[in-house]
Every structure is written in structure tokens, then in C-alpha cells.
Coordinates of C-alpha atoms in Angstrom, one line a residue:
M1 CA -6.3 -15.8 -6.5
E2 CA -5.1 -12.3 -5.7
D3 CA -2.1 -10.8 -7.5
V4 CA 0.4 -8.8 -5.4
A5 CA 2.9 -6.3 -6.1
F6 CA 5.4 -3.9 -4.1
I7 CA 6.2 -0.4 -5.6
K8 CA 8.4 2.4 -4.4
T9 CA 6.5 5.5 -3.5
P10 CA 7.6 8.8 -1.6
L11 CA 5.8 7.2 1.4
G12 CA 7.7 4.1 1.4
I13 CA 7.1 0.7 -0.2
A14 CA 3.4 0.1 -1.1
K15 CA 2.1 -3.4 -1.3
I16 CA -1.0 -3.5 -3.9
T17 CA -3.2 -6.4 -3.8
G18 CA -6.1 -7.3 -6.2
S19 CA -7.3 -9.4 -9.1
S20 CA -9.3 -8.9 -12.1
E21 CA -12.4 -8.1 -9.7
G22 CA -10.7 -4.9 -8.3
L23 CA -8.2 -3.7 -5.9
S24 CA -8.5 -5.3 -2.3
S25 CA -5.8 -3.2 -0.5
I26 CA -2.9 -0.7 -0.9
I27 CA -1.0 -0.4 2.1
V28 CA 2.3 1.5 2.9
L29 CA 4.8 -0.7 4.7
D30 CA 7.2 0.4 7.4
S31 CA 9.4 -2.4 6.3
K32 CA 11.7 -3.2 3.2
E33 CA 10.2 -5.6 0.7
P34 CA 11.9 -6.2 -2.5
L35 CA 10.1 -4.1 -5.6
T36 CA 8.2 -6.2 -8.1
D37 CA 10.0 -6.3 -11.4
I38 CA 7.0 -7.3 -13.5
I39 CA 3.6 -5.8 -12.4
P40 CA 0.6 -8.3 -12.8
E41 CA -1.9 -7.2 -15.4
S42 CA -4.5 -6.8 -12.9
L43 CA -2.6 -4.3 -11.1
E44 CA -1.1 -2.2 -14.0
D45 CA -3.8 0.6 -13.9
A46 CA -3.3 1.0 -10.2
V47 CA 0.4 1.4 -10.2
Y48 CA 0.2 3.6 -13.4
Q49 CA -2.6 5.8 -11.5
L50 CA -0.5 5.6 -8.2
N51 CA 2.5 6.9 -10.1
E52 CA 0.3 9.6 -11.3
Y53 CA -1.0 10.9 -8.2
F54 CA 2.6 11.0 -6.8
E55 CA 3.7 13.0 -9.8
G56 CA 1.0 15.5 -8.9
I57 CA -1.0 14.8 -12.5
R58 CA -4.1 12.7 -11.1
T59 CA -6.3 13.9 -8.3
E60 CA -8.8 11.2 -8.5
F61 CA -8.7 7.5 -9.3
Q62 CA -10.7 5.4 -11.7
L63 CA -10.3 2.0 -10.3
D64 CA -12.4 -1.1 -9.7
L65 CA -12.5 -1.5 -6.1
N66 CA -12.9 -4.9 -4.2
P67 CA -12.1 -4.4 -0.5
E68 CA -13.3 -6.7 2.2
G69 CA -15.3 -5.0 4.6
T70 CA -18.5 -4.7 6.5
E71 CA -21.7 -3.1 4.7
F72 CA -21.1 -0.2 7.1
Q73 CA -17.2 -0.3 6.4
K74 CA -17.9 0.1 2.6
K75 CA -20.4 2.7 3.0
V76 CA -17.8 4.8 4.9
W77 CA -15.2 3.8 2.5
L78 CA -17.4 5.0 -0.5
E79 CA -18.1 8.2 1.3
L80 CA -14.4 9.1 1.8
Q81 CA -14.1 8.9 -2.0
N82 CA -16.4 11.9 -2.1
I83 CA -14.1 14.2 -0.2
P84 CA -12.4 16.3 -2.7
Y85 CA -8.6 16.3 -3.3
G86 CA -7.0 18.8 -0.9
R87 CA -10.1 18.9 1.3
T88 CA -10.8 17.1 4.6
A89 CA -14.0 16.2 6.4
S90 CA -14.6 15.3 10.3
Y91 CA -15.7 12.0 11.1
M92 CA -18.8 13.9 12.3
E93 CA -19.7 15.4 8.7
L94 CA -19.0 11.9 7.3
S95 CA -21.6 10.2 9.8
K96 CA -24.2 12.6 8.9
L97 CA -23.6 12.0 5.3
I98 CA -24.0 8.2 5.7
G99 CA -27.2 9.0 7.5
D100 CA -26.1 7.8 10.8
P101 CA -25.0 11.1 12.9
K102 CA -24.4 9.0 16.2
A103 CA -22.0 6.8 14.4
I104 CA -19.1 9.2 14.9
R105 CA -17.0 6.6 16.4
A106 CA -17.9 3.9 14.2
V107 CA -17.0 6.1 11.2
G108 CA -13.3 6.7 12.8
S109 CA -13.1 3.0 13.3
A110 CA -14.0 2.3 9.8
N111 CA -11.6 5.0 8.4
G112 CA -9.0 3.3 10.4
R113 CA -9.7 0.1 8.6
N114 CA -9.8 1.2 5.3
P115 CA -7.3 -1.2 3.1
L116 CA -7.4 1.0 0.2
W117 CA -4.9 3.6 1.5
I118 CA -4.4 6.7 -0.9
V119 CA -7.3 5.5 -3.6
V120 CA -9.9 5.6 -0.6
P121 CA -8.6 8.9 1.0
C122 CA -8.7 8.0 4.7
H123 CA -6.1 10.7 5.1
R124 CA -8.7 13.5 4.6
A125 CA -10.8 12.5 7.4
Y126 CA -10.3 13.3 11.2
S127 CA -11.3 13.2 14.6
K128 CA -13.0 16.0 16.4
T129 CA -9.5 17.3 17.9
L130 CA -8.4 17.6 14.6
I131 CA -6.1 14.7 14.6
F132 CA -5.4 12.4 11.9
K133 CA -5.2 9.4 13.9
S134 CA -7.8 6.9 12.2
Y135 CA -8.4 5.3 15.5
K136 CA -5.0 3.5 15.0
K137 CA -2.6 5.8 17.3
D138 CA 0.0 4.9 15.1
Y139 CA 2.7 7.5 14.1
L140 CA 3.1 6.0 10.4
V141 CA -0.6 6.8 9.9
C142 CA -0.4 10.6 11.0
S143 CA 2.8 11.0 9.1
I144 CA 1.4 9.6 5.8
S145 CA -1.8 11.5 6.3
E146 CA 0.1 14.8 6.7
K147 CA 2.4 14.2 3.6
L148 CA -0.6 13.2 1.6
L149 CA -2.4 16.3 2.5
S150 CA 0.8 18.6 2.1
Q151 CA 1.1 17.2 -1.4
Q152 CA -2.7 17.9 -2.3
V153 CA -2.1 21.5 -1.0
N154 CA 1.1 22.0 -3.1
V155 CA -0.7 20.7 -6.2
L156 CA -4.0 22.9 -5.4
S157 CA -2.0 26.0 -4.9
S158 CA -1.0 26.4 -8.3
I159 CA -4.5 26.3 -9.5
K160 CA -7.7 28.0 -8.4
V161 CA -10.3 25.5 -7.0
S162 CA -13.6 25.9 -5.2
F163 CA -15.4 23.3 -3.1
P164 CA -18.9 22.8 -2.4
S165 CA -20.1 22.4 1.2
P166 CA -20.0 20.2 3.6
F167 CA -16.3 20.0 3.0
F168 CA -14.0 22.7 4.0

């Protein structure tokens, strides 16, 4: 059985789902939900690390993840985690990195089905037209991507950081 917690973030109310096996989803809701008073033990680390992230303290997550998805989707989600904080990568770059350069649209589709927003940084991946649409055509997704990238740029502007290719 999975545990659920609702927490307040700068992006809105986030619903966090997981168990002792790891996190299965983190989504930002566009509706109001009552906040969780007592965070289940299996989700405490996730809530703590998300709070650090939004405070600008954390740039990487160290959490056990257990999302549901196809093997291809999981391969894409794993590669998304390699995009450095404050950087972006195109679906084309990601398709090459997973060894399937013709799977650009499939990478975009997998990105849009990422159930672990923020922790698996789908907001750092974009389509050829530089629109962060995640194949969802959803204003909420674009707005959240912009806010997350903006926060990362603000945090990084205070320190000197260099990144290796292929990310820019």
C-alpha cells in the first residue's frame, strides 16, 4: 500500500505518493487539497529534500524512486536525472544519449509522462522549438517548467558553475 502526502510548495500543492520501496509520484495539483499534518515515514525524506530544493539549498535528490512506466520511459527518466541543475537538454540530445537517435518524439512523450516532477527534472528537457511542452499542451506544465528553471538560474547566479557537454 502506498502512502500519500500533500504539501505546500511555491508551485502549489504537491501530492507525493510512495512506499518503503521508493517514491512513485510527485505531481503539482491545480486544485486545493488539505495539507498533510503528519507526513508518513516513507515520504519524510522526499518532503525534506523538496523543501531544501525550494529553499535553494539542494540541487540534487538522493531518494529511492519507484515510478510505474515502460522500460523505455524509465530509461528516459533515468537520463533526465543526468541533466545538471540549471541546464537543459533537447529531446534530440536525450534520444541520442539513450542510444536511439530516431526516438525524439517518444522521448518527448516519455518526458510528458514522468510521474516524478522536480525530482526527475522533466522541466529541463524541451522540444526542437524550445517550447517546454512535454507533449501535454498544458499551460500548467509550461508555467511550472519556467518557474523551476528560473529558480535554478537564480541559485546558480551566485556561484560559478561549469558543465560538460552535451548539455548547454
